[in-house]
CSV table of C-alpha atoms in Angstrom, one decimal:
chain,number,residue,atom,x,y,z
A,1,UNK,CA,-21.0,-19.2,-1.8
A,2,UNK,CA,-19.8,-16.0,-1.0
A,3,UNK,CA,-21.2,-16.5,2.4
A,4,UNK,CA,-18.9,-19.5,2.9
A,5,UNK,CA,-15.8,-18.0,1.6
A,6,UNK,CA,-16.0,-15.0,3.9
A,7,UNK,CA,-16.0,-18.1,6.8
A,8,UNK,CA,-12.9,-20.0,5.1
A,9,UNK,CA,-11.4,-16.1,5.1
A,10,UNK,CA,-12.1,-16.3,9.3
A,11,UNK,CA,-11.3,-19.1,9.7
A,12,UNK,CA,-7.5,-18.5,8.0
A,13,UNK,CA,-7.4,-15.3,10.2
A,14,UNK,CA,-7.6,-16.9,13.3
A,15,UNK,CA,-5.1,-19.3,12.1
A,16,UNK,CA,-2.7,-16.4,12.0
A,17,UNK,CA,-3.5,-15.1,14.9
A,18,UNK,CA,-2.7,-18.4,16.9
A,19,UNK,CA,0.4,-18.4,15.3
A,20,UNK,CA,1.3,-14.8,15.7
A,21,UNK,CA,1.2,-15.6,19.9
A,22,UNK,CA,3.7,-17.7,18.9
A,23,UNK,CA,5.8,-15.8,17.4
A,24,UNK,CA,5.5,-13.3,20.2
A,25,UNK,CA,6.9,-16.0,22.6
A,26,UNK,CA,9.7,-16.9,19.9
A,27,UNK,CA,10.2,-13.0,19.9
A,28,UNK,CA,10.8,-12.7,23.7
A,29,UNK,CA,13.6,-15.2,23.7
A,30,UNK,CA,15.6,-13.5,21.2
A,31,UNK,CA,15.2,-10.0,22.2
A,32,UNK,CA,18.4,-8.4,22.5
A,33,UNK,CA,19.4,-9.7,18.8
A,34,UNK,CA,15.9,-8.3,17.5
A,35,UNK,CA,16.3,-5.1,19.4
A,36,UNK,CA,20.1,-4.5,17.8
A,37,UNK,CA,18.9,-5.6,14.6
A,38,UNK,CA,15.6,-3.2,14.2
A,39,UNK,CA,17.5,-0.6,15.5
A,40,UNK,CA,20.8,-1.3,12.8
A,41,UNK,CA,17.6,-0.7,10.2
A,42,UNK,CA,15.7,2.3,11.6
A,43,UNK,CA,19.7,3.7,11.8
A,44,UNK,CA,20.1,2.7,7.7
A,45,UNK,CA,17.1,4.6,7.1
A,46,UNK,CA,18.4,7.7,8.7
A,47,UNK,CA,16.3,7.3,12.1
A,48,UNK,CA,18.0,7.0,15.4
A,49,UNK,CA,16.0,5.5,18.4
A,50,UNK,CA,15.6,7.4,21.3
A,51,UNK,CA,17.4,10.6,19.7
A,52,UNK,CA,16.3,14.0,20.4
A,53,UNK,CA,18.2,15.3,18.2
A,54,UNK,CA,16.0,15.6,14.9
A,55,UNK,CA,12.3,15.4,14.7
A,56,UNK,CA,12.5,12.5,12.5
A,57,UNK,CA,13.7,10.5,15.6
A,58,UNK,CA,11.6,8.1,17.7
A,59,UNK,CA,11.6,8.0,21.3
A,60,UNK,CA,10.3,4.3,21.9
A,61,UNK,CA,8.5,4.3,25.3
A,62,UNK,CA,7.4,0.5,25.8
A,63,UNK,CA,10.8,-2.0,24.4
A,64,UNK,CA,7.8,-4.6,23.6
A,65,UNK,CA,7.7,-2.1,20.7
A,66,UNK,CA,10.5,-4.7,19.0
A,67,UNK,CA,8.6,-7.4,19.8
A,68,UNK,CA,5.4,-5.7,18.0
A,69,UNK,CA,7.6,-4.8,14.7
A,70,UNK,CA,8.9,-8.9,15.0
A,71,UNK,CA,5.8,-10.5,15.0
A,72,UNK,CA,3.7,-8.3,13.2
A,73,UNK,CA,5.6,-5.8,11.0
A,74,UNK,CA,3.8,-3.0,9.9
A,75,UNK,CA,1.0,-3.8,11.8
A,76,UNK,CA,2.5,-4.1,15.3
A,77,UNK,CA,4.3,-0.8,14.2
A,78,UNK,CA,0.4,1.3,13.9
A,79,UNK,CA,-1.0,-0.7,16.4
A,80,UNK,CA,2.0,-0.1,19.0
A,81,UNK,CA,2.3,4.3,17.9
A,82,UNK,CA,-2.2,4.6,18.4
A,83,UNK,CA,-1.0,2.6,22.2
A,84,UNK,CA,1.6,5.6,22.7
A,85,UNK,CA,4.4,2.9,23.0
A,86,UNK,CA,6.3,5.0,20.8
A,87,UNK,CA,6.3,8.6,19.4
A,88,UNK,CA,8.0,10.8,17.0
A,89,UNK,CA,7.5,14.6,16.5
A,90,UNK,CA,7.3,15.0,12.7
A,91,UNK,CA,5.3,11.4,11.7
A,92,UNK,CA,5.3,12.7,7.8
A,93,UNK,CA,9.2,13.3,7.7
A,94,UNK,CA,9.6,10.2,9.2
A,95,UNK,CA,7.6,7.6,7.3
A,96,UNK,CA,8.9,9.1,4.3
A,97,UNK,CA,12.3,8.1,5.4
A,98,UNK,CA,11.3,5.1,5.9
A,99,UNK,CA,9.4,4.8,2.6
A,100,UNK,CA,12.8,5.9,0.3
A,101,UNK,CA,14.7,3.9,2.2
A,102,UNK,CA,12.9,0.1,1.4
A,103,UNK,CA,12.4,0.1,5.2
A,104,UNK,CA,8.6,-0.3,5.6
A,105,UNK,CA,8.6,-3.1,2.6
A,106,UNK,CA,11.2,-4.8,4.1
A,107,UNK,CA,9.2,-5.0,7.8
A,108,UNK,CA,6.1,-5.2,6.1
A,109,UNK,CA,3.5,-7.7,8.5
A,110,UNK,CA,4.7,-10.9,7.7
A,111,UNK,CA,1.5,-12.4,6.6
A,112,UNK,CA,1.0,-9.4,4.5
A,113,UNK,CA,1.5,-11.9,1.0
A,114,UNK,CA,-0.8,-13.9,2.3
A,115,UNK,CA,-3.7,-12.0,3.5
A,116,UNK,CA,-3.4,-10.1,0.3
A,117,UNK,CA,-3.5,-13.7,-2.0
A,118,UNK,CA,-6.6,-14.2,0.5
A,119,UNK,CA,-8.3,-10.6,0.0
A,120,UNK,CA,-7.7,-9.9,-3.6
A,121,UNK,CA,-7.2,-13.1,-5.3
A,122,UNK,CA,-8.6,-16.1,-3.4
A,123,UNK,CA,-11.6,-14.5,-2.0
A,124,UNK,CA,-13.9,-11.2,-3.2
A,125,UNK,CA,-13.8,-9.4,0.0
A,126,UNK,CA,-15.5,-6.1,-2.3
A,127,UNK,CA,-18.9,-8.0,-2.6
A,128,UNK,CA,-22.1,-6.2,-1.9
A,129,UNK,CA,-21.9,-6.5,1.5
A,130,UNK,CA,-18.4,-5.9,2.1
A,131,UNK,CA,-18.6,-2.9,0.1
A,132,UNK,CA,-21.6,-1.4,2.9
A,133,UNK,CA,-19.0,-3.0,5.4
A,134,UNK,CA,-16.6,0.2,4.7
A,135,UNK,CA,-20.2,2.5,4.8
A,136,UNK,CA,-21.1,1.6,8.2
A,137,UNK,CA,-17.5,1.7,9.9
A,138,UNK,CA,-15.6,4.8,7.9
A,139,UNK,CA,-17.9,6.9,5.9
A,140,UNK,CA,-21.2,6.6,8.5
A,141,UNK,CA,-18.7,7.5,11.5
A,142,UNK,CA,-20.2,11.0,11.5
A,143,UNK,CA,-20.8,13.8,9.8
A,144,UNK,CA,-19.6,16.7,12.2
A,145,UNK,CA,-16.5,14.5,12.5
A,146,UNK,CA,-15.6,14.8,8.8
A,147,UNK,CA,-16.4,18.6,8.2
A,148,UNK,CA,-13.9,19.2,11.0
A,149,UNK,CA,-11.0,18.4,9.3
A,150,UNK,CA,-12.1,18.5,5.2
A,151,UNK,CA,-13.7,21.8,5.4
A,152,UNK,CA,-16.9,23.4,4.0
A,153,UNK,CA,-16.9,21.3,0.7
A,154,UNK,CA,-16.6,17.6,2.7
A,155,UNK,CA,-14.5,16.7,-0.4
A,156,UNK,CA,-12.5,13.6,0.6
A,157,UNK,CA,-10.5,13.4,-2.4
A,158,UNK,CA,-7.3,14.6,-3.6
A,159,UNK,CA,-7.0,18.6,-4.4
A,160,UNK,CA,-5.8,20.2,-7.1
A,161,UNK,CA,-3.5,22.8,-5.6
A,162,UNK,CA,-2.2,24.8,-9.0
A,163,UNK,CA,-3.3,28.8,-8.1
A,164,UNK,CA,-4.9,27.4,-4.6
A,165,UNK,CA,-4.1,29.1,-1.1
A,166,UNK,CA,-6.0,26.8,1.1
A,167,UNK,CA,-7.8,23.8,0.9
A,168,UNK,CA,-10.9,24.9,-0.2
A,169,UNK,CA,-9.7,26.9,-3.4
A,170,UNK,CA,-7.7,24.2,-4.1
A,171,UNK,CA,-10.6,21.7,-4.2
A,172,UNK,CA,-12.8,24.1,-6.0
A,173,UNK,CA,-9.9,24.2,-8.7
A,174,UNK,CA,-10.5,20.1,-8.6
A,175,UNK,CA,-14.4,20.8,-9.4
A,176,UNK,CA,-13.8,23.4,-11.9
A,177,UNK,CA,-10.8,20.5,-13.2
A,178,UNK,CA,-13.4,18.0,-13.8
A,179,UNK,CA,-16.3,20.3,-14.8
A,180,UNK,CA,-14.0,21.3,-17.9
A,181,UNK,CA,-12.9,17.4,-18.4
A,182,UNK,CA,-16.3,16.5,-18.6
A,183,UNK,CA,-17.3,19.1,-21.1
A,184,UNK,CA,-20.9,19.6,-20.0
A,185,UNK,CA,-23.8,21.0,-22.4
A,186,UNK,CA,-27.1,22.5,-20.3
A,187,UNK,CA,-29.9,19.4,-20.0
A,188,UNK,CA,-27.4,16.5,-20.2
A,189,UNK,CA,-27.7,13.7,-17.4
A,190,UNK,CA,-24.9,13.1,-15.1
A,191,UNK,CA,-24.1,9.9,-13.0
A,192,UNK,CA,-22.2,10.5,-10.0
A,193,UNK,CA,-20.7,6.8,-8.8
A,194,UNK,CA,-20.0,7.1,-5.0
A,195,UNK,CA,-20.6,10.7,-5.1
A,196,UNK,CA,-19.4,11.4,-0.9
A,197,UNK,CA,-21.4,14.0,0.5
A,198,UNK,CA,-22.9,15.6,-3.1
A,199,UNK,CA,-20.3,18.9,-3.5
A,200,UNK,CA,-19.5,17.5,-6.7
A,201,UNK,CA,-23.3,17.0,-7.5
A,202,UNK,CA,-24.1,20.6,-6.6
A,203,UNK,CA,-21.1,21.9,-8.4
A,204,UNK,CA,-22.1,20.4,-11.6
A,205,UNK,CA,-26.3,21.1,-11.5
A,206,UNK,CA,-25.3,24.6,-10.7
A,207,UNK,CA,-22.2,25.4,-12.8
A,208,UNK,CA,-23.5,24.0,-15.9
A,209,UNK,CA,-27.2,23.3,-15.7
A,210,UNK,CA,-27.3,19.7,-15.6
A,211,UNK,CA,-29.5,16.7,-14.1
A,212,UNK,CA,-27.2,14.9,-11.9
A,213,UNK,CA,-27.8,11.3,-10.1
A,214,UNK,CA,-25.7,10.6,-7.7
A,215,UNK,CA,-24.8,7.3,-6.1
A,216,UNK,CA,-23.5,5.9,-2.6
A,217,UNK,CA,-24.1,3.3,-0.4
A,218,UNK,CA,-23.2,5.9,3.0
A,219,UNK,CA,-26.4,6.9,4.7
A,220,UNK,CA,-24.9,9.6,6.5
A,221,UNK,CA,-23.0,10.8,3.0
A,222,UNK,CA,-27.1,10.6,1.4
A,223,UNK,CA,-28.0,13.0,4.1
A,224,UNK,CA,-25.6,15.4,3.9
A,225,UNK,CA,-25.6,15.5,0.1
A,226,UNK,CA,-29.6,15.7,-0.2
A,227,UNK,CA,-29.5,18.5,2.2
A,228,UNK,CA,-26.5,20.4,0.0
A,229,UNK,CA,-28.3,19.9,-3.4
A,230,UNK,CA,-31.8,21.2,-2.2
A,231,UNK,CA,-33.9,22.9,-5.1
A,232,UNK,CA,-31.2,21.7,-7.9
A,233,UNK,CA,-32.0,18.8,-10.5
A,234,UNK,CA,-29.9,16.5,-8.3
A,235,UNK,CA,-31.0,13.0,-7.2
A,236,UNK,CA,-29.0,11.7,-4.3
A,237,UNK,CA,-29.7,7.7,-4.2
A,238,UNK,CA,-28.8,5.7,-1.3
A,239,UNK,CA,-27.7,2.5,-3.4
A,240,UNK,CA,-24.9,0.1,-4.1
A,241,UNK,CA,-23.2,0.8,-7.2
A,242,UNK,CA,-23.9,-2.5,-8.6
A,243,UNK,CA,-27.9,-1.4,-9.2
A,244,UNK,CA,-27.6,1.1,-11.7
A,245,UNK,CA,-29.3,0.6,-14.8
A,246,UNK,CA,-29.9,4.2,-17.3
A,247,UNK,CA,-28.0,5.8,-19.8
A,248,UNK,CA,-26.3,8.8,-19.0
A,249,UNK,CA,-24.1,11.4,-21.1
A,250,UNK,CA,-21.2,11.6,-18.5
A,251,UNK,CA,-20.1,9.6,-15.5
A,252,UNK,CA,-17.6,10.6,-13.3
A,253,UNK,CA,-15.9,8.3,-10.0
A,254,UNK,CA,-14.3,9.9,-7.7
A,255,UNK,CA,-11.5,7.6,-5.6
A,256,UNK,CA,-14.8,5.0,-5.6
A,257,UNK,CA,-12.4,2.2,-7.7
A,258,UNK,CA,-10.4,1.7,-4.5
A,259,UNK,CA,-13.6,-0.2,-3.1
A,260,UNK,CA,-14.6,-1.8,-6.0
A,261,UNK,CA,-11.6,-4.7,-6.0
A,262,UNK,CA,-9.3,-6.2,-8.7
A,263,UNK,CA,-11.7,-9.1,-8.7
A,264,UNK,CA,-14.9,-6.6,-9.8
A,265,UNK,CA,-13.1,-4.2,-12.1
A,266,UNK,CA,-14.0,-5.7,-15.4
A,267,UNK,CA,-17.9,-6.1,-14.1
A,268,UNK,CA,-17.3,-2.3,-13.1
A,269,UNK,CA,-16.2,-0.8,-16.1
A,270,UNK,CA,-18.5,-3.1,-18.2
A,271,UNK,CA,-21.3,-1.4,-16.0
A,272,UNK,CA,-19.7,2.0,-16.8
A,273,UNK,CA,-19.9,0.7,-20.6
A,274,UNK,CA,-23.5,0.0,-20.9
A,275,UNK,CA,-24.7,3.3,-18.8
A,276,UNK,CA,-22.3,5.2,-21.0
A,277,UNK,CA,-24.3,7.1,-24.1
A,278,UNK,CA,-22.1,5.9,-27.3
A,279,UNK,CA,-20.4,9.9,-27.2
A,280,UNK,CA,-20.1,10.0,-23.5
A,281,UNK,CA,-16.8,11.2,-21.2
A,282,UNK,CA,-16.2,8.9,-18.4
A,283,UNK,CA,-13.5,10.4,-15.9
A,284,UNK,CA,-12.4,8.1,-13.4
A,285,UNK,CA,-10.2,9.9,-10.7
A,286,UNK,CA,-8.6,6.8,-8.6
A,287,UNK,CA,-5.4,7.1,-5.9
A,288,UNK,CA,-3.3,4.1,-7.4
A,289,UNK,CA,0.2,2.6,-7.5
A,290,UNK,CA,3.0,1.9,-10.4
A,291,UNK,CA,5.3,0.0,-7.7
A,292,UNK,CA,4.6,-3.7,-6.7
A,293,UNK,CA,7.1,-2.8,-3.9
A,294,UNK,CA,4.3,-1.3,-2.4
A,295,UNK,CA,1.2,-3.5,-0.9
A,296,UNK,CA,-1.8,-2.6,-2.4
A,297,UNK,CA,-3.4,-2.2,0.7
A,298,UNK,CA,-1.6,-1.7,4.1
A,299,UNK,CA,-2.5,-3.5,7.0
A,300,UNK,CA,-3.2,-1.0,9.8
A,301,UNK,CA,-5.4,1.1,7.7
A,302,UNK,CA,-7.5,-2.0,6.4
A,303,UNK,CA,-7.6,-3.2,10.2
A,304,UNK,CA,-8.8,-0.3,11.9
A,305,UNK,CA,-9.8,2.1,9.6
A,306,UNK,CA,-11.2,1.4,6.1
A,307,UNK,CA,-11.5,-1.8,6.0
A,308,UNK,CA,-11.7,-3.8,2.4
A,309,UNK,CA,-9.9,-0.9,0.5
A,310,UNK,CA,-7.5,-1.3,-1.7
A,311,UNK,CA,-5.4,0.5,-4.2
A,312,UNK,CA,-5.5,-0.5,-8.0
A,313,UNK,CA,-2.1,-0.8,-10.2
A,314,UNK,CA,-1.7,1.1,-13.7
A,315,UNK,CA,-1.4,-2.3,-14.9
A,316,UNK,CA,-4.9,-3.6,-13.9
A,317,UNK,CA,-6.6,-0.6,-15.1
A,318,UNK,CA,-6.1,-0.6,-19.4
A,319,UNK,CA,-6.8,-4.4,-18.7
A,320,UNK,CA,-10.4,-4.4,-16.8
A,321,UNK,CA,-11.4,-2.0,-20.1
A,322,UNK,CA,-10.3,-4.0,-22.8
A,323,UNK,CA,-12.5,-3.5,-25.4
A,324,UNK,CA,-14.6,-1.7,-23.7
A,325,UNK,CA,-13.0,1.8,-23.5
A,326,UNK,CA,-10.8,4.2,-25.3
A,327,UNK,CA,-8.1,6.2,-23.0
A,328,UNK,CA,-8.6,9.8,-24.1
A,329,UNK,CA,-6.3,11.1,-21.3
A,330,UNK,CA,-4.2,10.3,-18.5
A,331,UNK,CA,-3.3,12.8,-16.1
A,332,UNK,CA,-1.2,12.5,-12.7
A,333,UNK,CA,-1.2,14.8,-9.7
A,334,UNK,CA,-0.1,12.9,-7.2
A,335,UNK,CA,1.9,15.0,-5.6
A,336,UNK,CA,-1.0,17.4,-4.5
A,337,UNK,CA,-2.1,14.7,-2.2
A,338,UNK,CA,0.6,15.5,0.1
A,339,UNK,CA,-0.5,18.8,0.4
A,340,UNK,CA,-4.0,17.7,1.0
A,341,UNK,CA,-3.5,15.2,3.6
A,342,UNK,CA,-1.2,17.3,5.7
A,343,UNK,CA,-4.2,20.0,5.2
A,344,UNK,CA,-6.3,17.4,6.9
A,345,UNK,CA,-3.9,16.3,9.1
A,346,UNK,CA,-3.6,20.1,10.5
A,347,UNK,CA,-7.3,20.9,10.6
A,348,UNK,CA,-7.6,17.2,12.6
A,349,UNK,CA,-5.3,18.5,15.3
A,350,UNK,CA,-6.6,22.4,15.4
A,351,UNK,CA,-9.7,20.8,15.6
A,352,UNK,CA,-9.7,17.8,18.3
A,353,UNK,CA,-10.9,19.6,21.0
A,354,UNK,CA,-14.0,20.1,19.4
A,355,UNK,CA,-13.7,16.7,17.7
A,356,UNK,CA,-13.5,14.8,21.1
A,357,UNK,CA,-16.2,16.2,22.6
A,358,UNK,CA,-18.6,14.6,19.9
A,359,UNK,CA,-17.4,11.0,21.6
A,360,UNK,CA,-18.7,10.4,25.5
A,361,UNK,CA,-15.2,9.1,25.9
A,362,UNK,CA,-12.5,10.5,23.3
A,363,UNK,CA,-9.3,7.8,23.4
A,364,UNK,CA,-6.1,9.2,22.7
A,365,UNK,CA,-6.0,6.2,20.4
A,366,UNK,CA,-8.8,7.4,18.2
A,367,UNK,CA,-6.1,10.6,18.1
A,368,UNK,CA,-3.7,9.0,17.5
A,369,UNK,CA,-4.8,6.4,15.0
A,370,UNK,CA,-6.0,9.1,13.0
A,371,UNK,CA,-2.9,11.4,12.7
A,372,UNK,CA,-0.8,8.0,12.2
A,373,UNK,CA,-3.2,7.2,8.6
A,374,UNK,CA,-2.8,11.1,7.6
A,375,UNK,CA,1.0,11.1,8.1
A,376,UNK,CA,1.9,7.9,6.6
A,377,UNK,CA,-0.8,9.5,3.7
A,378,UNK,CA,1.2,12.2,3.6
A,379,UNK,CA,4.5,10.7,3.1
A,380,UNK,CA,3.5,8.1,0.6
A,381,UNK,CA,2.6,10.6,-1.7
A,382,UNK,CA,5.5,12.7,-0.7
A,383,UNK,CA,7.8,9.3,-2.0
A,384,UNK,CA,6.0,9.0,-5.3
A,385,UNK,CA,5.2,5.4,-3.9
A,386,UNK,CA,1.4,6.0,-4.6
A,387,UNK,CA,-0.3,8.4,-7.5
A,388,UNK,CA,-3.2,10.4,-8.1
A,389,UNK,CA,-4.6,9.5,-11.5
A,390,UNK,CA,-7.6,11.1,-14.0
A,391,UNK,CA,-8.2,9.4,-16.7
A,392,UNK,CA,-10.9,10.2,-19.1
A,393,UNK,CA,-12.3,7.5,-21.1
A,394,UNK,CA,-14.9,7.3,-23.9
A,395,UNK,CA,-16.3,4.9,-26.5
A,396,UNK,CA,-13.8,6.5,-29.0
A,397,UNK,CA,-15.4,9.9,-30.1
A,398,UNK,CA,-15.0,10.9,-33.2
A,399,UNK,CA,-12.6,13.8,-33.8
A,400,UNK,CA,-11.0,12.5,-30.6
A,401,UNK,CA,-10.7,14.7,-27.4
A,402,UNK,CA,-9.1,17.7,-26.5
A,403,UNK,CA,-7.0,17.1,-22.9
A,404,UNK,CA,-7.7,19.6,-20.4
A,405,UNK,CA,-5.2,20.5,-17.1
């Protein structure tokens, strides 16, 4: 069944992209009153077009660029910036603009309601192998690649900047954050769901003398996290979430519910449930959104660089645990997410030198494509349009639980 769905979901892609030639012939008839009225909208939003004057501005290089933000919205609007038809000096300061202003919902990909009714509600594109889909093409790109930019921990996950001075102190104060959460006692078992490249999994066997298991379906995640957790009671298991079957004393998930899918979170947490020993701490730490203005997954991102993600809404969450959990605590640091992706975003550009010579032949679109997804990362954080959320959840101890920041 799910084998036919997936061709159904082709099949309506292909649909759109017929009619999306269409549109770009539609497009190039009417494009002076397109051009005047994208521009009329950038200018709302407090960007000029080809205006040096602040760093905010773009300078459009290719005028198909109008034709790109016609026909496919926000799309056209990555796809055209990674082909260098456009550029702007300070990406972050301007997508944020755009983000406060409406403008990026209002020239969202036009087929954006659609695809998401197809991905989220129609059809389960977070199935087993869609979720090794996001493995092979993201997470397996490389090792080297990601330690250029995240830096010595590999932690790709939000930081917790309260104290920090860098990166890595501030995601050491996010382990130590979820170590005292999680409230460890020496000999109790762990489970690490999607556990990245195993920090967290050291930081916990070492910190508070712990058997951890951690879980992910990245090869090149199971290699580098076997290798960081030699000699410690960590076992790194190259699995799909899905096959887990023990009892443990505390789980924790670590941005792993954004590939799991609206459709699966009840079957999630209900696999959290019975794994979860009857006075366990779950924390689930998940990027997520409390605006429907905002799509919960955006188009150029899913296209070209994590493809099947999506972000859950503070809605969906206390529903998919009905009667299953009890919310101890719910604690949001968005804002720190800014500050990490722009951290990323400057060790990406330091580093690309060394990054391109990894590739036999480095693209200025792979550049570009990247520092696109960390600035528009940036900015959406920096708008309060998406959130960084902890949430600890339990069976309902008794006594109840002390909160922890």
């Amino acid at each position: 069944m799910d084998f036919l769905i997936n061709k159904l979901y082709v099949v309506v892609l292909e649909a759109i992209r017929v009619w999306r030639i269409f549109m770009y012939i539609v497009a190039y008839i009417g494009f002076k009153p397109i051009r005047t009225y994208i521009t009329r909208k950038f200018y709302a939003a407090g960007i000029k077009i080809n205006d040096n004057t602040e760093p905010h501005n773009m300078i459009v290089h290719n005028d198909w660029f109008y034709h790109r933000i016609a026909c496919d919205g926000s799309l056209g609007w990555g796809e055209s910036y990674a082909e260098g038809w456009w550029d702007c000096k300070k990406l972050d300061d301007y997508f944020y603009k755009i983000l406060q202003n409406g403008l990026y919902q209002e020239l969202l990909f036009p087929w954006e309601k659609l695809i998401r009714y197809l991905t989220f509600d129609a059809f389960n594109r977070q199935i087993v192998g869609c979720s090794q889909e996001i493995a092979d093409k993201h997470y397996d790109f490389g090792n080297p690649f990601f330690k250029s930019f995240l830096g010595t921990s590999m932690i790709y996950s939000c930081a917790y900047w309260i104290g920090a001075k860098n990166l890595d102190e501030a995601q050491q104060n996010k382990l130590q954050l979820i170590g005292r959460k999680l409230k460890l006692k020496p000999g109790m078992r762990v489970l690490d769901v999607g556990c990245g490249w195993g920090e967290l999994c050291k930081f916990l066997a070492q910190t508070y003398n712990v058997e951890v298991v951690g879980v992910t379906n990245s090869k090149e995640g199971a290699k580098e996290a076997r290798q960081r957790c030699t000699g410690l009671h960590v076992d790194i298991r190259l699995q799909d979430y899905r096959d887990i079957n023990e009892s443990f004393d505390r789980i924790v998930s670590i941005e792993l519910l954004e590939h799991v899918g609206r459709k699966n979170y009840r079957s999630f947490f209900e696999l959290m449930h019975r794994c979860l020993s009857d006075d366990g701490i779950f924390l689930l730490h998940t990027i997520g959104h409390d605006n429907d203005s905002i799509p919960r997954t955006e188009p150029f991102v899913w296209k070209h660089l994590i493809p099947n993600v999506m972000l859950p809404n503070h809605k969906s969450i206390p529903v998919a645990i009905d009667n299953l959990f009890c919310i101890e605590d719910w604690h949001n640091f968005g804002p720190h997410y800014e500050k990490t992706l722009l951290a990323w975003r400057d060790n990406f550009v330091i580093n690309w030198p060394t990054i391109s010579r990894m590739y036999e032949n480095p693209t200025s679109s792979f550049y570009r494509k990247w520092t696109l997804y960390l600035n528009i990362g940036a900015a959406l954080f920096r708008a309060r349009k998406a959130q960084v959320w902890q949430i600890v959840l339990t069976k309902g101890l008794d006594g109840g639980y002390n909160s922890v920041r």
